PDB file of C-alpha atoms in Angstrom:
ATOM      1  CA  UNK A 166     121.500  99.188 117.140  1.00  0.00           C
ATOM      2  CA  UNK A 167     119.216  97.602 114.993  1.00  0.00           C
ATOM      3  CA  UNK A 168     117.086  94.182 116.056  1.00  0.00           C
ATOM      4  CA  UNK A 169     115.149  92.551 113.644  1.00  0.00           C
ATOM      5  CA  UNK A 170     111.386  90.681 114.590  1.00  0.00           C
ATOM      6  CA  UNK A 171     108.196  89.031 113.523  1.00  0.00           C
ATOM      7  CA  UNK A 172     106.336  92.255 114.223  1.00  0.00           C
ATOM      8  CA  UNK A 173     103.253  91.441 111.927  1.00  0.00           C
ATOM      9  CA  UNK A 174     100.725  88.717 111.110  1.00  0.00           C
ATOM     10  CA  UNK A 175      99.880  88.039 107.583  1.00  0.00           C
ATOM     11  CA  UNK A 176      96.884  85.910 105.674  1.00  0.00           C
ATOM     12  CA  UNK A 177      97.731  85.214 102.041  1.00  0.00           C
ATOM     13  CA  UNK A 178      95.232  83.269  99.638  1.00  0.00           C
ATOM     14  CA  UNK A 179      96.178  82.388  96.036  1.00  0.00           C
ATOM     15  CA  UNK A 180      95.326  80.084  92.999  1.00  0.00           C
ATOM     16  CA  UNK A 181      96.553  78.588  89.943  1.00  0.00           C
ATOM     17  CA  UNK A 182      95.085  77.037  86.642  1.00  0.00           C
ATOM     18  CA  UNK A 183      96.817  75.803  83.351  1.00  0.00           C
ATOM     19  CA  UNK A 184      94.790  74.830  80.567  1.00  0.00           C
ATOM     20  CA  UNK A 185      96.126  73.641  77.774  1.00  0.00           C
ATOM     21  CA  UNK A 186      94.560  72.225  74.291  1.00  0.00           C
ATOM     22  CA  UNK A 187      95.183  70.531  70.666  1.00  0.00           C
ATOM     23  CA  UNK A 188      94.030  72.765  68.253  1.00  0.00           C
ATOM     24  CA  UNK A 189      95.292  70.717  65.316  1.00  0.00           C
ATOM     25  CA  UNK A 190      95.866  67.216  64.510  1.00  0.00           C
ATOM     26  CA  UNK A 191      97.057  65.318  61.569  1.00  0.00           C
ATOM     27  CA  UNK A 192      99.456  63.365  60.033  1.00  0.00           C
ATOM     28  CA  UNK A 193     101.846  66.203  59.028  1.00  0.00           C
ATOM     29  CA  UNK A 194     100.233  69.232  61.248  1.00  0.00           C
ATOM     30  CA  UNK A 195      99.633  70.020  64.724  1.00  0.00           C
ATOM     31  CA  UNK A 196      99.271  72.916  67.114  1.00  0.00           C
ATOM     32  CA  UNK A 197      98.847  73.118  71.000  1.00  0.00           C
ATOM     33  CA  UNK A 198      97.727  75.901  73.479  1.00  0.00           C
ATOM     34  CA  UNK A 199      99.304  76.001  76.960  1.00  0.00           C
ATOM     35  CA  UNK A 200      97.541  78.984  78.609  1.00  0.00           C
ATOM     36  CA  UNK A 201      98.550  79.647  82.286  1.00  0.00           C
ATOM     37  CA  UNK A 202      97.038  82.067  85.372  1.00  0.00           C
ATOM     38  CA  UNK A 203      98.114  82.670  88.545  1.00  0.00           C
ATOM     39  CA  UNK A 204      96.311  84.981  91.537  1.00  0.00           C
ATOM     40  CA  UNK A 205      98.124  85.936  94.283  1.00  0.00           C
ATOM     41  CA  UNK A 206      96.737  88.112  97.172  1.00  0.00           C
ATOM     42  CA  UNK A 207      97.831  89.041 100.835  1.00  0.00           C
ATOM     43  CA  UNK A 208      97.012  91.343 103.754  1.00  0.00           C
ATOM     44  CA  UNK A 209      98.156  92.974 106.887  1.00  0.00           C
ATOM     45  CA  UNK A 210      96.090  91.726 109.554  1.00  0.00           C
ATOM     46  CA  UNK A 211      98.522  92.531 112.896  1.00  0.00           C
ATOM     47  CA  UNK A 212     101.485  94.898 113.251  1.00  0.00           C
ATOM     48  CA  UNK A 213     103.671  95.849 116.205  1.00  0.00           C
ATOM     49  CA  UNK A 214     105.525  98.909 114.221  1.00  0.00           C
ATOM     50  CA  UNK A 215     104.922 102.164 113.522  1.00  0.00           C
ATOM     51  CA  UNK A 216     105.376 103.492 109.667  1.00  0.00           C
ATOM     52  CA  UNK A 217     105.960 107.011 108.798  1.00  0.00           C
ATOM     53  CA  UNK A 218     105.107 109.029 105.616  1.00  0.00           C
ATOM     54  CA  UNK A 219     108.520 108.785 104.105  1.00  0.00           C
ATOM     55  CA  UNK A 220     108.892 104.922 104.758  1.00  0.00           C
ATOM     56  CA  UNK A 221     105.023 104.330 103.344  1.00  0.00           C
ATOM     57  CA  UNK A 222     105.446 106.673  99.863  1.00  0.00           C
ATOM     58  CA  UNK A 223     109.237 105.213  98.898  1.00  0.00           C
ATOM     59  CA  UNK A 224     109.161 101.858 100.088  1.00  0.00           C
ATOM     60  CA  UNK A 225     112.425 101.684 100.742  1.00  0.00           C
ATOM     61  CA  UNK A 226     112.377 100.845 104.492  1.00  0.00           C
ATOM     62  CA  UNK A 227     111.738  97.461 106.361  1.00  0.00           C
ATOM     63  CA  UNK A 228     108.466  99.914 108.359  1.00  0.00           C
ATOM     64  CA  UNK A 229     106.800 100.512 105.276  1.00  0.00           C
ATOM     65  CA  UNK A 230     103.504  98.630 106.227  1.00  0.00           C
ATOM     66  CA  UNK A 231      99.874  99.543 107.130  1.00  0.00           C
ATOM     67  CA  UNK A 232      97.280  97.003 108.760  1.00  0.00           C
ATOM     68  CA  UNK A 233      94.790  96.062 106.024  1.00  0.00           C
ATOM     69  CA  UNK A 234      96.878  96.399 102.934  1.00  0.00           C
ATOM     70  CA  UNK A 235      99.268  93.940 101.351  1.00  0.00           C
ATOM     71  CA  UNK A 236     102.794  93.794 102.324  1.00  0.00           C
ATOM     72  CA  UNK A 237     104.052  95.258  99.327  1.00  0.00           C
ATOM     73  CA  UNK A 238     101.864  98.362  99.791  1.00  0.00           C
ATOM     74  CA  UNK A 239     102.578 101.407  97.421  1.00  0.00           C
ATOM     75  CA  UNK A 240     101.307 105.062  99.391  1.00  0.00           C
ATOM     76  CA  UNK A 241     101.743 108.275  97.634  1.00  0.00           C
ATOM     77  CA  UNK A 242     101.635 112.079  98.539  1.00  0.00           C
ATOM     78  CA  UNK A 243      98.366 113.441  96.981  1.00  0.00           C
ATOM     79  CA  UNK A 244      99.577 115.930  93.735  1.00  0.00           C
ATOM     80  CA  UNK A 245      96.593 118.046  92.909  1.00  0.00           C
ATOM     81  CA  UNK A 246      98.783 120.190  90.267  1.00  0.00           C
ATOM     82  CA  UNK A 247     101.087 122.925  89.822  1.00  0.00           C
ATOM     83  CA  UNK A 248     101.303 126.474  90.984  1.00  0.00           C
ATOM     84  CA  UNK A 249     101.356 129.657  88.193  1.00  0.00           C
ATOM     85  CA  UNK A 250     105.207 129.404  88.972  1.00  0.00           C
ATOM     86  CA  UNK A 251     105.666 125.504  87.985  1.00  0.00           C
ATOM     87  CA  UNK A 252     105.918 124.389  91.531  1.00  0.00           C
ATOM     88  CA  UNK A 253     104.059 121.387  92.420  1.00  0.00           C
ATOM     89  CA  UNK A 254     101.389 121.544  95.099  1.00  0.00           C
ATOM     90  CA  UNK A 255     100.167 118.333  97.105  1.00  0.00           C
ATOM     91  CA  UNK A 256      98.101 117.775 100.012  1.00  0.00           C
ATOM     92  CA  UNK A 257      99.415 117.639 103.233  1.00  0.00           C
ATOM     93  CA  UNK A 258      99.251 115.149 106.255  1.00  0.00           C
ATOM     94  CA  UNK A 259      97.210 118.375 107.937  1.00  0.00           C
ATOM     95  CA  UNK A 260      95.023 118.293 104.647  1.00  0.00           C
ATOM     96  CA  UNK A 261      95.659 121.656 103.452  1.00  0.00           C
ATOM     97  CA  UNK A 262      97.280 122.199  99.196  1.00  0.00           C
ATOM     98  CA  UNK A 263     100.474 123.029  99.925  1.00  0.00           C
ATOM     99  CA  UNK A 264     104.063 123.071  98.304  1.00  0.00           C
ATOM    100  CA  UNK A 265     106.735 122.796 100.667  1.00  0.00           C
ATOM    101  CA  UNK A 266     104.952 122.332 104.102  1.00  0.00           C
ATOM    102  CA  UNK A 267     104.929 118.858 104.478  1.00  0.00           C
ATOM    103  CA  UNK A 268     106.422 116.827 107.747  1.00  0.00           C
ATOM    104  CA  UNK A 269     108.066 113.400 105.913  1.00  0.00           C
ATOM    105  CA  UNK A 270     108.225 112.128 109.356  1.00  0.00           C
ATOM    106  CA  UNK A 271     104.570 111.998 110.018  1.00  0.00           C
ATOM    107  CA  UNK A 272     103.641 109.026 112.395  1.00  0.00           C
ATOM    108  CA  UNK A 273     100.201 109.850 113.048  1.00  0.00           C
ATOM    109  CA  UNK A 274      98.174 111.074 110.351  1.00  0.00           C
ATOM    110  CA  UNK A 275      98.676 108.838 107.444  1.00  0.00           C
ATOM    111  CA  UNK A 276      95.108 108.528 105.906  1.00  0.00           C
ATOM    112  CA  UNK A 277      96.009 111.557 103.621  1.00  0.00           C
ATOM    113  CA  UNK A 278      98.239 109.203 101.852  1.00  0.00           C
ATOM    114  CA  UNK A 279      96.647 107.618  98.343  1.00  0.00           C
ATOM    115  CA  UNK A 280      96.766 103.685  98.343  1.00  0.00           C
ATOM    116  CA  UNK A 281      97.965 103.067  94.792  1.00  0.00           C
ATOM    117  CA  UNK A 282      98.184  99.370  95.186  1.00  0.00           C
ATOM    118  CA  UNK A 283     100.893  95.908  95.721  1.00  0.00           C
ATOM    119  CA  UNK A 284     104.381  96.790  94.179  1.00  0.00           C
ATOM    120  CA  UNK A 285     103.973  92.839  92.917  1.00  0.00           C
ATOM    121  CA  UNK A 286     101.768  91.645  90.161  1.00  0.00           C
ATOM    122  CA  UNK A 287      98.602  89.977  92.010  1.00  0.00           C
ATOM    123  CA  UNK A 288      98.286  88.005  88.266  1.00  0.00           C
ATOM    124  CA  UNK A 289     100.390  86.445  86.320  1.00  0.00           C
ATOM    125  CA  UNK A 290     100.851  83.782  83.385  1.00  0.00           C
ATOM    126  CA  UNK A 291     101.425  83.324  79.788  1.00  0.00           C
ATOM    127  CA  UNK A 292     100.815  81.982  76.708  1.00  0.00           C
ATOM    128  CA  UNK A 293     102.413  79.088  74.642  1.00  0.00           C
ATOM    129  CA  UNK A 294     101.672  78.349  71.639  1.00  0.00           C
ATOM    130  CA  UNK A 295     103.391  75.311  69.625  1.00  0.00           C
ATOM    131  CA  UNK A 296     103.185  74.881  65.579  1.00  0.00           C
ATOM    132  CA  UNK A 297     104.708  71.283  64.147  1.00  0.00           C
ATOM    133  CA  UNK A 298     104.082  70.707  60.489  1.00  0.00           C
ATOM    134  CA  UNK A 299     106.699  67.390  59.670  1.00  0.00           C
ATOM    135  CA  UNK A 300     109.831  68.553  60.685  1.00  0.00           C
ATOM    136  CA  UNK A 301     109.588  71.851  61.461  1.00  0.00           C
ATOM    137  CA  UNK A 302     108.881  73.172  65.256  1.00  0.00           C
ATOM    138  CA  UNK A 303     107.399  76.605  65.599  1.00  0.00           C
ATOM    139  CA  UNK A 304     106.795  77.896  69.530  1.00  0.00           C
ATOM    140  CA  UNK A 305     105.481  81.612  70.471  1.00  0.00           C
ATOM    141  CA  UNK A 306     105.299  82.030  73.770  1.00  0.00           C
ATOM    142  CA  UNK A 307     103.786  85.190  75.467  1.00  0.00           C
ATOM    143  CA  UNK A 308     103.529  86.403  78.897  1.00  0.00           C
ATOM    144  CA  UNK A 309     101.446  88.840  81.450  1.00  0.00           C
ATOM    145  CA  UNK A 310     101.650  90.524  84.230  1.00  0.00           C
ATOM    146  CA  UNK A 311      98.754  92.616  86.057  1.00  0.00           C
ATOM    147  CA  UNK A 312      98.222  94.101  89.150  1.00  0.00           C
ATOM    148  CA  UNK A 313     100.809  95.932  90.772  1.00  0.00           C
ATOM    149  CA  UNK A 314     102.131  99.671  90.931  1.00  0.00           C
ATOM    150  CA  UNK A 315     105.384 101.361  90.245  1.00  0.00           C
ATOM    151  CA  UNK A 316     106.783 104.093  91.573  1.00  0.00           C
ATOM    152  CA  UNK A 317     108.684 106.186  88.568  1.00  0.00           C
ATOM    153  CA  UNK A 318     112.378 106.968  89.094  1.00  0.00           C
ATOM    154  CA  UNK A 319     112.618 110.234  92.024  1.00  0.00           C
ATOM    155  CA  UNK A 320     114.488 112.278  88.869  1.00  0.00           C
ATOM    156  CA  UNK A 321     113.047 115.685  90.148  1.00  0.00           C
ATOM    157  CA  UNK A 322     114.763 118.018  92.043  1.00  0.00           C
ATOM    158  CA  UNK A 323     114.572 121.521  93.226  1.00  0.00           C
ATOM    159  CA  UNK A 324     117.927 122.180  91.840  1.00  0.00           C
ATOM    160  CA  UNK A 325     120.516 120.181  89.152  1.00  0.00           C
ATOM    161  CA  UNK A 326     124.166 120.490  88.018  1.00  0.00           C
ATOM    162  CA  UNK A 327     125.832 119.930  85.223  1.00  0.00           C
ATOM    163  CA  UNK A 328     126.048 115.905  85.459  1.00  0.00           C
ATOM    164  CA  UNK A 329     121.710 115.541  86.164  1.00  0.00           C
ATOM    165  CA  UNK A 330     120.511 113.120  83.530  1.00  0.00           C
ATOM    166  CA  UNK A 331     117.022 114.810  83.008  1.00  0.00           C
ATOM    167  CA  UNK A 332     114.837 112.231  81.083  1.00  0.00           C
ATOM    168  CA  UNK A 333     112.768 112.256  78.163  1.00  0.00           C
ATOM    169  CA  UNK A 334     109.692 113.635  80.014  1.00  0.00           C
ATOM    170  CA  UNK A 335     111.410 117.374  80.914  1.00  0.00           C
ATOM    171  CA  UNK A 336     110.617 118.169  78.011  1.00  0.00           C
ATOM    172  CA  UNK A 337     107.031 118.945  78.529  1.00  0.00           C
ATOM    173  CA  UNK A 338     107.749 120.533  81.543  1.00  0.00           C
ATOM    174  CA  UNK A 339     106.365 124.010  82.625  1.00  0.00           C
ATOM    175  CA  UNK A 340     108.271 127.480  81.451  1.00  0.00           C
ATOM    176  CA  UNK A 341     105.897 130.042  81.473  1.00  0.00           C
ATOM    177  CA  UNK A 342     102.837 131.273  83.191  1.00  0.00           C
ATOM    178  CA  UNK A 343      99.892 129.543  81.706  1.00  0.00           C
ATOM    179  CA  UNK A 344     101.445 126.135  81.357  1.00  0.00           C
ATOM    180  CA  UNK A 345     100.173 124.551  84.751  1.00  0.00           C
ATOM    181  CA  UNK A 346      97.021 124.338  82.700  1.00  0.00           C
ATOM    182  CA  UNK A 347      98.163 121.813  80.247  1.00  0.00           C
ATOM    183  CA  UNK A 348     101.455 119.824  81.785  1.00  0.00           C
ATOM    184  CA  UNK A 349     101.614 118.466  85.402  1.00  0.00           C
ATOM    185  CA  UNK A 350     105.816 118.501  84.891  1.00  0.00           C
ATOM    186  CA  UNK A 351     107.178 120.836  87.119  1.00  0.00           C
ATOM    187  CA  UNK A 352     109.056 123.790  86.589  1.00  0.00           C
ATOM    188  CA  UNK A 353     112.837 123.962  86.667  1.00  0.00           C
ATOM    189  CA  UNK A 354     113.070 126.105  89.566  1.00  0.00           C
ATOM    190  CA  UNK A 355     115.489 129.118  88.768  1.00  0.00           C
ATOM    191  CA  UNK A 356     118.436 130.678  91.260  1.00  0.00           C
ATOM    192  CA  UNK A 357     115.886 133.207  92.440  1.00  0.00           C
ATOM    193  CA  UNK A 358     112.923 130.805  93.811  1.00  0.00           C
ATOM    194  CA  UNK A 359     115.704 128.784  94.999  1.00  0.00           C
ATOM    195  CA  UNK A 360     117.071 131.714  97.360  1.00  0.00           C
ATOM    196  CA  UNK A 361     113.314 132.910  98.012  1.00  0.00           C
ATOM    197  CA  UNK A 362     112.675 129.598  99.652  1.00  0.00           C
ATOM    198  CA  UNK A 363     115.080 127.766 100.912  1.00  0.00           C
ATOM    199  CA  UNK A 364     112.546 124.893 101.382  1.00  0.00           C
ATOM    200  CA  UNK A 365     111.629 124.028  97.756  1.00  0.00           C
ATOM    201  CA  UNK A 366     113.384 121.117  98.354  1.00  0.00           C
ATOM    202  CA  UNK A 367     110.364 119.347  99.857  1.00  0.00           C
ATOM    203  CA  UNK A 368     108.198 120.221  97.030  1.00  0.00           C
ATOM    204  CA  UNK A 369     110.373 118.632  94.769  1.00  0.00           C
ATOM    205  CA  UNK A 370     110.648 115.359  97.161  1.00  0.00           C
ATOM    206  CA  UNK A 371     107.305 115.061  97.794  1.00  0.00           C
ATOM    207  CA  UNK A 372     106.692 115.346  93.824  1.00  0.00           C
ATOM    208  CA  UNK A 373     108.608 112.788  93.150  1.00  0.00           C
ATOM    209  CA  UNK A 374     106.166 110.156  95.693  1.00  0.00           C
ATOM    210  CA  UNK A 375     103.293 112.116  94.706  1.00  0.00           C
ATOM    211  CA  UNK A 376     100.355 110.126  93.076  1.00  0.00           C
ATOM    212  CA  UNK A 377     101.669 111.792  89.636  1.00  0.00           C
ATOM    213  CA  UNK A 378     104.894 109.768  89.774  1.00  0.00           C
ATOM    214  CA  UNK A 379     102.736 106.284  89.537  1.00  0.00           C
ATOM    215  CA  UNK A 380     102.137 103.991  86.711  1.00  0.00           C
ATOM    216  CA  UNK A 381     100.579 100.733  86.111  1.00  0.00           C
ATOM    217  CA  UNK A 382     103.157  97.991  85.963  1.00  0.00           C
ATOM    218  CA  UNK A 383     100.909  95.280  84.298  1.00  0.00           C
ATOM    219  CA  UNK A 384     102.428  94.396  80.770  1.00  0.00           C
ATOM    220  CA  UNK A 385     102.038  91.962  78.041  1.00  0.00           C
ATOM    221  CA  UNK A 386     105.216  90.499  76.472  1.00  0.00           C
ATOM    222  CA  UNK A 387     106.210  88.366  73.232  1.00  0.00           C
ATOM    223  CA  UNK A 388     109.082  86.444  75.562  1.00  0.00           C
ATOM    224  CA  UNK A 389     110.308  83.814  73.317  1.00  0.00           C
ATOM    225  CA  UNK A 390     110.084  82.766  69.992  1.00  0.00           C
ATOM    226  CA  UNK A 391     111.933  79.657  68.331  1.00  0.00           C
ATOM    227  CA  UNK A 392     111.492  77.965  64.864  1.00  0.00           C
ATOM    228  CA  UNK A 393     113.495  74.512  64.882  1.00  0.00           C
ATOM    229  CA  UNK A 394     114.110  71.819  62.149  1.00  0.00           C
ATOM    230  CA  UNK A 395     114.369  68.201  63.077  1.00  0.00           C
ATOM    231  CA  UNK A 396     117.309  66.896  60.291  1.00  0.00           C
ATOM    232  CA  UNK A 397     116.230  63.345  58.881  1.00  0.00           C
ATOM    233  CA  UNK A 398     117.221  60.000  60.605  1.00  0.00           C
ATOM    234  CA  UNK A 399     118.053  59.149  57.157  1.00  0.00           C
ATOM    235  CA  UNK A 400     120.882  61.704  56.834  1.00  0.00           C
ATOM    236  CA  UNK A 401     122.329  61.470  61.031  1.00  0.00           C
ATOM    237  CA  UNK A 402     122.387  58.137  61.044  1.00  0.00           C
ATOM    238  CA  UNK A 403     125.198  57.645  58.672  1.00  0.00           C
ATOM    239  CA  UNK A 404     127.614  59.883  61.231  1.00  0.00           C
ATOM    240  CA  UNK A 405     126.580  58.206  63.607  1.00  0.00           C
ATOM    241  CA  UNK A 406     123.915  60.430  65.412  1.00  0.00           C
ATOM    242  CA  UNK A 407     120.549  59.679  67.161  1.00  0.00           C
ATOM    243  CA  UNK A 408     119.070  62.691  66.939  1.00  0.00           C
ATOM    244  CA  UNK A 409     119.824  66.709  65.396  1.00  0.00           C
ATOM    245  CA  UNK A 410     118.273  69.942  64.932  1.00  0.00           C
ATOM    246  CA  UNK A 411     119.140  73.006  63.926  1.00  0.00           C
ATOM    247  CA  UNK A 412     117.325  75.887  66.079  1.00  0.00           C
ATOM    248  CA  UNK A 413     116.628  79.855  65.468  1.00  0.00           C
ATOM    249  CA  UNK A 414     115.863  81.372  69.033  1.00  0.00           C
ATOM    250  CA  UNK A 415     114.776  85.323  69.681  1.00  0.00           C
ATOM    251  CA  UNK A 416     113.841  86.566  73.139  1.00  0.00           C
ATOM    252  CA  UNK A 417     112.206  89.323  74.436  1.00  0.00           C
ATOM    253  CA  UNK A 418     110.932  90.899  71.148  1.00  0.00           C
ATOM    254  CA  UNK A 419     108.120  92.496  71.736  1.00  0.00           C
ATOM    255  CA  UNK A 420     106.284  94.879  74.922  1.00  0.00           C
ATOM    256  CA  UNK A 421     103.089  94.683  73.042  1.00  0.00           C
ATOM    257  CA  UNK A 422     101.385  96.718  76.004  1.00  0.00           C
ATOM    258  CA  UNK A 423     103.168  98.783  79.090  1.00  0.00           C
ATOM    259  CA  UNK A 424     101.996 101.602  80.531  1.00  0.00           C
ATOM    260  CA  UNK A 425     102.122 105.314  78.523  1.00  0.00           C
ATOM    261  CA  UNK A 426     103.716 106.753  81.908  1.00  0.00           C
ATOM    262  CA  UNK A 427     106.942 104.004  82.174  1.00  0.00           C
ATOM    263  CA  UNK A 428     108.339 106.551  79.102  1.00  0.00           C
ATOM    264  CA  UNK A 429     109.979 103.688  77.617  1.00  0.00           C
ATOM    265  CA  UNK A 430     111.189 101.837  80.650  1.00  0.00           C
ATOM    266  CA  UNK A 431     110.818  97.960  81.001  1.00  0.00           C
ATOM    267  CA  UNK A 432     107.907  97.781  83.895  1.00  0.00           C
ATOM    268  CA  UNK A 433     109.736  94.133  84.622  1.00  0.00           C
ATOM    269  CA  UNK A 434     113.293  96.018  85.674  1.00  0.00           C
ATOM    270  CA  UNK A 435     111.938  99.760  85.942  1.00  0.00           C
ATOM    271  CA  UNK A 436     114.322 101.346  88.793  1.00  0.00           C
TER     272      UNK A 436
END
C-alpha cells in the first residue's frame, strides 16, 4: 500500500523583468522590442525519505530527491569510457571502474553519483519583435530556454531483437579493438559476451544513466512568425465591415541552437 505525504521542505526564490522599447517612429514606420527574462531557482532544505541510486539517475520515481539540490534534480552514474571489448565502464557506489558490478538499489552511498543539474529550465523568455510600415504588420518572435539537463532516451541494451529501433548515433559505435579510443558508443555485445556474463545487463543500464547519456537542454527558438495586411476602410466599408486583414502565420521554424548531443531531438519534447 502506498501513502502519499509532505515529506520535504522547500525554499524557492525567483524573478522576472520585461523590457520593452520603440525603436522606430514615424508617420508610415514603426518597430517595437518586447524582450522578456525569467529566473527561477529552488532547493531541498528538509526530507523525511530515503532515495536510492536507481530513483536519483532516472527520475522516474516520486523518492528521487537529495537535501541541497533542487527538486527536479538530475544524478548520473559516472562513465569514465569503454573497455577494449566495447563495454562501458562506470564508477561504482564502492568507487571502484567497473562494468557490471553496480548495486541500483544503493541507499547509502550516493555521493558517487554526478549532479548534472534541474530537469527544468532555471531561465526563460523571449523575444518579440514587431515591424508596421502603413498597412502591413510584421512580428518575429523568438524564445529561450537555459538551464536544465536531459537525460537522452535509455536506447542501449545488452542485447536487441529484430523490432529495436537503434538511433542515428549506433552508428559510431565501437566494432573493433582500438575503437574505445575514439567513440564512447558502446559495443553491440555479441551471443558470446552475452553467455560469458550473464550480468552485462547492468552495464548496459547503468550506461544508459551514465553522465555520457546527458545533454544540455537550453535552446533558442524562432517560435512564431506572422506578416499581416490591414485591407483599407475605404474598400470594407462598402460590405459593410469595420475592420479586415488578411494574415500569413508560420510556427516553430527554426531551432537556431540545441545541443550537438539531442541528435536531432526537440530538447522542448525530448522523451
Amino acid at each position: 500500500i502506498n501513502k502519499m505525504g509532505n515529506v520535504a521542505t522547500m525554499k524557492s526564490n525567483g524573478v522576472e523583468a520585461t523590457i520593452s522599447s520603440t525603436n522606430i517612429q514615424t508617420k508610415d514606420w514603426r518597430w517595437t522590442t518586447d524582450f522578456t527574462f525569467s529566473y527561477a531557482d529552488n532547493e531541498i532544505t528538509e526530507l523525511e525519505s530515503r532515495s536510492n541510486v536507481i530513483s536519483l539517475v532516472s527520475g522516474s520515481s516520486s523518492t528521487h530527491f537529495r537535501v541541497g539540490y533542487p527538486r527536479d534534480a538530475l544524478f548520473s552514474i559516472p562513465f569514465v569510457g569503454l573497455n577494449d571489448e566495447g563495454i562501458p565502464q562506470i564508477i561504482n557506489e564502492k568507487g571502484e571502474i567497473t562494468t557490471t558490478d553496480i548495486n541500483f538499489q544503493e541507499y547509502e552511498n550516493l555521493d558517487f553519483l554526478k549532479y548534472e543539474g534541474p530537469t527544468e529550465p532555471t531561465i526563460t523568455g523571449g523575444l518579440n519583435n514587431l515591424l508596421t510600415w502603413k498597412n502591413w504588420r510584421l512580428n518575429l518572435f523568438l524564445t529561450y530556454s537555459f538551464g536544465n539537463k536531459i537525460r537522452l532516451d535509455p536506447v542501449f541494451s545488452a542485447a536487441y531483437s529484430d523490432m529495436s529501433a537503434m538511433p542515428k548515433e549506433f552508428k559510431n559505435r565501437w566494432v573493433q579493438p582500438g575503437d574505445e579510443n575514439i567513440t564512447s558508443v558502446p559495443a553491440i555485445a555479441s551471443v558470446r559476451q552475452y553467455q560469458n556474463d550473464t550480468n552485462l545487463r547492468y552495464a548496459y543500464n547503468a550506461y544508459n544513466y551514465s553522465s555520457e547519456r546527458v545533454a544540455d537542454g537550453g535552446f533558442i527558438r524562432l517560435k512564431n512568425v506572422s506578416l499581416s495586411y490591414d485591407l483599407p476602410k475605404s474598400l470594407i466599408t462598402k460590405i459593410g465591415l469595420t475592420t479586415a486583414s488578411l494574415k500569413l502565420d508560420a510556427t516553430n521554424l527554426w531551432l537556431i541552437y540545441a545541443d550537438d548531443k539531442l541528435n536531432g531531438q526537440d530538447p522542448e519534447f525530448v522523451n
